[in-house]
Short mmCIF file of C-alpha atoms in Angstrom, two decimals:
data_model
loop_
_atom_site.label_atom_id
_atom_site.label_comp_id
_atom_site.label_asym_id
_atom_site.label_seq_id
_atom_site.Cartn_x
_atom_site.Cartn_y
_atom_site.Cartn_z
CA MET A 427 82.81 218.11 44.04
CA THR A 428 84.77 219.94 46.07
CA GLY A 429 85.62 218.15 49.83
CA THR A 430 85.69 219.59 52.94
CA SER A 431 89.39 218.38 54.50
CA VAL A 432 88.85 217.90 58.14
CA GLU A 433 92.22 217.69 60.15
CA HIS A 434 91.62 214.72 62.99
CA VAL A 435 92.57 216.30 66.10
CA THR A 436 93.84 212.83 69.04
CA PRO A 437 92.61 214.26 72.61
CA VAL A 438 95.94 214.80 74.34
CA ALA A 439 95.20 213.16 77.71
CA PRO A 440 96.09 215.18 80.39
CA ARG A 441 99.24 214.38 82.05
CA ARG A 442 99.00 212.36 85.44
CA ARG A 443 101.34 214.01 88.66
CA PRO A 444 103.13 211.65 90.10
CA ALA A 445 102.12 210.12 93.19
CA GLY A 446 103.56 212.20 96.28
CA ASP A 447 106.08 211.06 99.10
CA PRO A 448 104.31 210.16 102.18
CA VAL A 449 107.48 210.40 103.91
CA LYS A 450 108.58 213.95 102.32
CA ALA A 451 105.30 215.37 103.74
CA LEU A 452 105.55 213.91 107.26
CA LEU A 453 108.62 215.12 107.52
CA HIS A 454 107.80 218.64 106.89
CA ARG A 455 104.75 218.66 109.08
CA HIS A 456 107.36 217.48 111.72
CA ARG A 457 110.46 219.32 110.61
CA VAL A 458 111.49 220.49 113.86
CA LEU A 459 111.33 217.55 115.61
CA CYS A 460 113.41 215.83 113.12
CA GLU A 461 115.61 218.30 113.01
CA ARG A 462 116.38 218.59 116.95
CA ALA A 463 116.53 214.80 117.46
CA VAL A 464 119.48 212.90 118.48
CA ASP A 465 118.37 209.65 117.14
CA PRO A 466 115.89 207.72 115.61
CA LEU A 467 114.57 206.40 118.72
CA GLU A 468 113.39 210.41 119.72
CA ILE A 469 111.58 210.68 116.26
CA ALA A 470 109.33 208.31 117.47
CA ALA A 471 108.83 209.00 120.55
CA GLY A 472 107.87 212.05 119.04
CA LEU A 473 105.47 210.82 116.41
CA GLU A 474 103.80 208.73 119.18
CA ALA A 475 103.11 211.49 121.19
CA HIS A 476 101.41 212.86 117.49
CA GLY A 477 99.20 210.02 117.29
CA ILE A 478 100.92 207.94 115.30
CA THR A 479 100.69 204.25 115.50
CA ASP A 480 102.31 201.40 114.12
CA ARG A 481 99.09 200.42 112.44
CA THR A 482 99.67 204.43 110.84
CA ALA A 483 102.89 203.76 110.01
CA ALA A 484 101.61 200.89 107.19
CA ARG A 485 100.16 204.25 105.49
CA PHE A 486 103.78 205.06 104.48
CA ARG A 487 104.87 201.09 103.83
CA HIS A 488 106.76 200.71 106.83
CA ARG A 489 106.08 197.81 109.82
CA ASP A 490 105.82 200.19 112.31
CA VAL A 491 106.94 203.66 113.93
CA PHE A 492 110.42 203.01 114.70
CA SER A 493 111.52 202.04 110.82
CA LEU A 494 109.36 204.94 110.08
CA ALA A 495 111.40 207.33 112.03
CA GLU A 496 114.75 205.90 110.79
CA GLU A 497 113.85 207.01 107.66
CA LEU A 498 112.98 210.11 108.85
CA TYR A 499 115.81 210.91 111.18
CA ALA A 500 118.16 209.36 107.60
CA ARG A 501 116.11 212.01 105.52
CA THR A 502 116.62 214.95 107.64
CA PRO A 503 119.29 217.44 106.50
CA ARG A 504 121.40 218.41 109.59
CA GLY A 505 124.76 220.53 109.99
CA ASP A 506 126.67 219.88 113.13
CA ALA A 507 125.08 216.72 115.43
CA PRO A 508 123.71 217.89 118.58
CA PRO A 509 126.18 216.92 121.35
CA THR A 510 124.20 213.73 122.93
CA PRO A 511 122.73 214.31 125.90
CA PRO A 512 124.65 211.96 128.87
CA ASP A 513 121.76 209.37 129.98
CA ALA A 514 120.94 209.51 133.85
CA VAL A 515 122.26 205.55 133.74
CA ALA A 516 123.10 204.79 137.57
CA GLY A 517 126.51 205.75 138.59
CA SER A 518 126.77 208.72 136.29
CA PRO A 519 127.81 212.02 138.48
CA VAL A 520 124.30 212.71 137.31
CA VAL A 521 122.69 209.82 139.23
CA LEU A 522 125.70 210.42 142.23
CA ARG A 523 125.18 214.27 142.96
CA GLY A 524 120.98 213.78 142.82
CA PHE A 525 121.80 210.76 145.16
CA GLY A 526 123.54 212.78 147.27
CA CYS A 527 121.45 215.90 147.68
CA SER A 528 118.14 213.11 148.06
CA LEU A 529 119.59 211.93 151.46
CA LEU A 530 119.88 215.43 152.78
CA PRO A 531 116.68 215.74 153.54
CA GLY A 532 116.04 212.43 155.83
CA ALA A 533 119.47 213.32 157.42
CA LEU A 534 118.15 216.82 158.36
CA ALA A 535 114.80 215.77 159.39
CA LEU A 536 116.63 212.58 161.87
CA GLY A 537 118.65 215.16 163.32
CA THR A 538 116.24 218.22 164.43
CA THR A 539 114.14 215.22 165.32
CA ALA A 540 116.44 213.68 167.49
CA ALA A 541 117.27 217.11 168.90
CA GLY A 542 114.67 217.95 169.62
CA VAL A 543 113.57 221.36 167.24
CA PRO A 544 109.94 222.25 167.18
CA TRP A 545 109.65 222.95 163.62
CA ALA A 546 111.21 219.34 162.66
CA GLY A 547 107.95 218.47 161.54
CA PRO A 548 107.10 221.52 159.00
CA LEU A 549 111.02 221.58 157.79
CA SER A 550 110.86 217.41 156.92
CA ALA A 551 107.75 217.92 155.34
CA VAL A 552 109.89 220.71 152.70
CA ALA A 553 112.84 218.70 152.29
CA ALA A 554 110.47 215.72 151.44
CA VAL A 555 108.40 217.28 148.76
CA ALA A 556 111.75 219.09 147.27
CA VAL A 557 113.45 216.37 146.51
CA LEU A 558 110.29 214.01 146.16
CA VAL A 559 108.54 216.42 143.85
CA TRP A 560 110.74 219.33 142.81
CA PRO A 561 112.80 217.44 139.95
CA GLY A 562 112.40 216.82 136.30
CA ARG A 563 110.88 218.42 132.95
CA THR A 564 107.09 218.85 133.85
CA ALA A 565 104.80 219.25 131.08
CA GLY A 566 103.96 222.73 129.83
CA GLY A 567 100.42 224.49 130.17
CA ARG A 568 99.52 227.32 132.99
CA PHE A 569 100.43 227.77 136.70
CA PRO A 570 103.72 225.41 136.41
CA GLY A 571 104.45 225.37 140.44
CA LEU A 572 101.28 223.99 140.81
CA ILE A 573 101.92 220.39 141.62
CA HIS A 574 104.44 221.55 144.10
CA LEU A 575 101.90 224.02 146.30
CA LEU A 576 99.47 220.89 146.77
CA ALA A 577 101.95 218.47 147.40
CA ALA A 578 103.32 220.74 149.99
CA ALA A 579 99.88 221.30 151.22
CA ALA A 580 98.98 217.51 151.37
CA VAL A 581 102.25 216.95 153.02
CA GLY A 582 102.27 219.98 155.62
CA TRP A 583 98.64 218.92 156.16
CA ALA A 584 99.29 215.27 156.88
CA VAL A 585 102.26 216.44 159.16
CA HIS A 586 99.94 218.39 161.21
CA ARG A 587 97.46 215.91 161.57
CA HIS A 588 99.87 212.74 162.24
CA GLY A 589 102.99 214.24 163.85
CA PRO A 590 106.32 215.44 162.84
CA ALA A 591 107.13 211.58 162.71
CA LEU A 592 105.52 211.15 159.47
CA GLY A 593 107.27 213.92 158.01
CA VAL A 594 110.45 212.13 159.27
CA ALA A 595 109.41 209.29 157.46
CA LEU A 596 108.68 210.85 153.92
CA ALA A 597 112.26 212.40 154.31
CA VAL A 598 113.99 209.75 154.27
CA ALA A 599 111.86 208.21 151.78
CA ALA A 600 113.30 210.59 149.78
CA ALA A 601 116.65 209.00 148.90
CA PRO A 602 115.34 205.33 147.66
CA GLY A 603 113.04 206.99 145.53
CA TYR A 604 115.29 209.27 144.17
CA LEU A 605 117.44 205.97 143.45
CA ILE A 606 114.32 204.01 142.61
CA GLY A 607 113.33 206.45 139.49
CA ALA A 608 116.67 206.83 138.26
CA GLY A 609 116.72 203.17 138.09
CA PHE A 610 113.71 203.31 136.30
CA ALA A 611 114.45 205.86 133.73
CA ALA A 612 117.48 204.13 132.71
CA ARG A 613 116.17 200.71 132.03
CA ALA A 614 113.06 202.12 130.16
CA ARG A 615 115.31 204.31 128.11
CA ARG A 616 117.49 200.87 127.92
CA ARG A 617 114.12 198.99 126.32
CA LEU A 618 112.69 201.63 123.95
CA ALA A 619 116.28 201.64 122.48
CA GLY A 620 115.86 197.52 121.97
CA SER A 621 111.61 198.10 120.92
CA ARG A 622 111.10 197.82 117.37
CA ALA A 623 107.12 198.44 117.39
CA LEU A 624 105.36 200.53 120.18
CA GLU A 625 103.15 197.40 121.36
CA ASP A 626 106.30 195.76 122.53
CA PHE A 627 107.88 198.14 124.75
CA ALA A 628 104.52 199.18 126.50
CA ALA A 629 103.92 195.71 127.26
CA GLY A 630 107.81 195.53 128.06
CA ILE A 631 107.97 198.34 130.43
CA ARG A 632 104.81 197.36 132.46
CA PRO A 633 106.69 194.82 134.81
CA LEU A 634 109.70 197.30 135.54
CA LEU A 635 107.30 200.40 136.52
CA ALA A 636 105.38 197.70 138.66
CA ALA A 637 109.01 196.43 139.51
CA ALA A 638 109.77 199.99 140.79
CA VAL A 639 106.76 200.61 142.28
CA THR A 640 107.52 197.50 144.35
CA ALA A 641 110.78 198.70 145.87
CA PHE A 642 109.60 201.87 146.55
CA VAL A 643 106.61 200.60 148.75
CA ALA A 644 109.57 198.68 150.38
CA ALA A 645 112.00 201.57 151.05
CA ALA A 646 108.93 203.84 152.22
CA ALA A 647 107.45 201.08 154.70
CA GLY A 648 111.03 200.93 156.30
CA ALA A 649 111.29 204.50 156.41
CA ALA A 650 107.94 204.33 158.17
CA ALA A 651 109.44 201.47 160.57
CA LEU A 652 112.19 204.08 161.27
CA ALA A 653 110.55 207.03 162.04
CA GLY A 654 108.02 205.33 163.80
CA THR A 655 104.81 206.28 162.19
CA PRO A 656 101.51 204.02 160.75
CA LEU A 657 102.08 202.06 157.44
CA ALA A 658 98.45 203.69 156.93
CA GLU A 659 99.37 206.85 156.86
CA ALA A 660 102.99 206.56 155.41
CA LEU A 661 102.20 204.73 152.87
CA PRO A 662 99.76 206.32 150.52
CA LEU A 663 101.31 210.13 150.93
CA ALA A 664 105.03 209.44 149.78
CA VAL A 665 103.70 206.51 146.76
CA LEU A 666 101.54 209.59 145.68
CA LEU A 667 104.92 211.83 145.71
CA PHE A 668 106.88 208.88 144.51
CA LEU A 669 104.23 208.73 141.85
CA THR A 670 104.31 212.69 140.90
CA ARG A 671 107.72 213.03 140.84
CA LEU A 672 108.11 209.87 137.80
CA LEU A 673 105.28 211.68 135.92
CA LEU A 674 106.47 215.18 136.10
CA GLY A 675 110.31 213.60 135.76
CA HIS A 676 108.61 212.29 132.55
CA GLY A 677 106.71 215.02 131.05
CA ALA A 678 103.41 213.69 131.84
CA HIS A 679 100.41 215.82 131.84
CA ARG A 680 99.52 217.71 135.27
CA VAL A 681 95.85 217.44 135.43
CA PRO A 682 95.32 214.19 136.58
CA VAL A 683 98.73 214.64 138.98
CA ALA A 684 96.80 217.97 140.78
CA GLY A 685 93.57 215.99 141.26
CA ALA A 686 95.28 213.29 142.85
CA LEU A 687 97.01 215.24 145.39
CA ALA A 688 93.99 217.54 145.86
CA LEU A 689 92.16 214.68 147.21
CA ALA A 690 95.23 213.56 149.32
CA LEU A 691 93.87 216.73 150.88
CA VAL A 692 90.78 215.63 152.40
CA PRO A 693 91.68 213.49 155.80
CA ILE A 694 90.09 210.12 155.21
CA PRO A 695 92.74 207.85 154.92
CA ALA A 696 90.37 205.61 152.59
CA VAL A 697 90.26 208.45 149.93
CA GLN A 698 94.76 209.12 150.17
CA CYS A 699 95.08 205.51 149.46
CA ALA A 700 92.31 205.88 146.08
CA ALA A 701 94.18 208.73 145.41
CA ALA A 702 97.41 206.97 144.97
CA ALA A 703 95.53 203.96 143.54
CA GLY A 704 94.45 206.46 140.45
CA LEU A 705 97.46 208.18 139.73
CA LEU A 706 98.58 204.66 139.73
CA VAL A 707 96.58 203.85 136.88
CA HIS A 708 97.31 206.97 135.36
CA ALA A 709 101.54 206.04 135.72
CA PHE A 710 101.08 202.73 133.89
CA ARG A 711 98.64 205.00 130.90
CA ALA A 712 101.72 207.49 130.20
CA LEU A 713 104.67 206.02 131.42
CA THR A 714 103.87 203.52 129.03
CA ARG A 715 104.32 205.35 126.24
CA ALA A 716 107.80 205.57 124.08
CA SER A 717 107.03 209.36 124.49
CA ALA A 718 107.54 209.45 128.38
CA HIS A 719 111.05 208.20 128.02
CA ALA A 720 112.59 211.06 125.15
CA ARG A 721 115.86 212.75 126.30
CA PRO A 722 114.01 215.85 127.80
#
């Protein structure tokens, strides 16, 4: 009997591909951010700006965004590390120069007013806007000068309605506003360095921001008393300009700022107070993010 030989072939199981490296994929996706960062904090702030939270970091087997950023920083190939830009800490030459420049508008406004110069009001308005609004790393987008034009229009219109004393008060408030803003930025940066979670950083930065706004309100009230202008006219606009400077200086989006400044053009005190209050709420949302305090 002739048999047929049947060869038994063992099926070959398909090769299982090794699980991918999710951190490597994230590093590739944010390669430019990781290569330009001067420390892991810059990466943590950038990741947060891209919507990565502590909960998201758990999918990469990390307890928080800061831990994930440290691994990304360590795994990023670099040549010569870029020099670390100096922080704007209190007493640094950068802050001292800025504070010296911020004293000039107040001195100029007080001098021209005392001398009876007829264009003291417009000059004070321009000086106040230049110091309180101009500095900072503004966010990208179209019409970069729109904020400055709106601020100048709001201050000029208010000085036209209420007199040159208001412009003097705003110009005098520029110096403490600059110093308070620099102090807030430096303390926020130190808080960022000591934080281990985004929620922890936000909870710690809120009282710092509240203290900065309170200190500026007190300084602006003193400037208004020195210039002889009512607090109801000076404080809402001064706070609006101070918050504008803080938000622009920390790269916040310009649309809410432009909206608040546009409302300030309405010659109704309640509307101006509402504009300042609305921008304050926006500041507490924007400036409590780690990404707002990354190095420019």
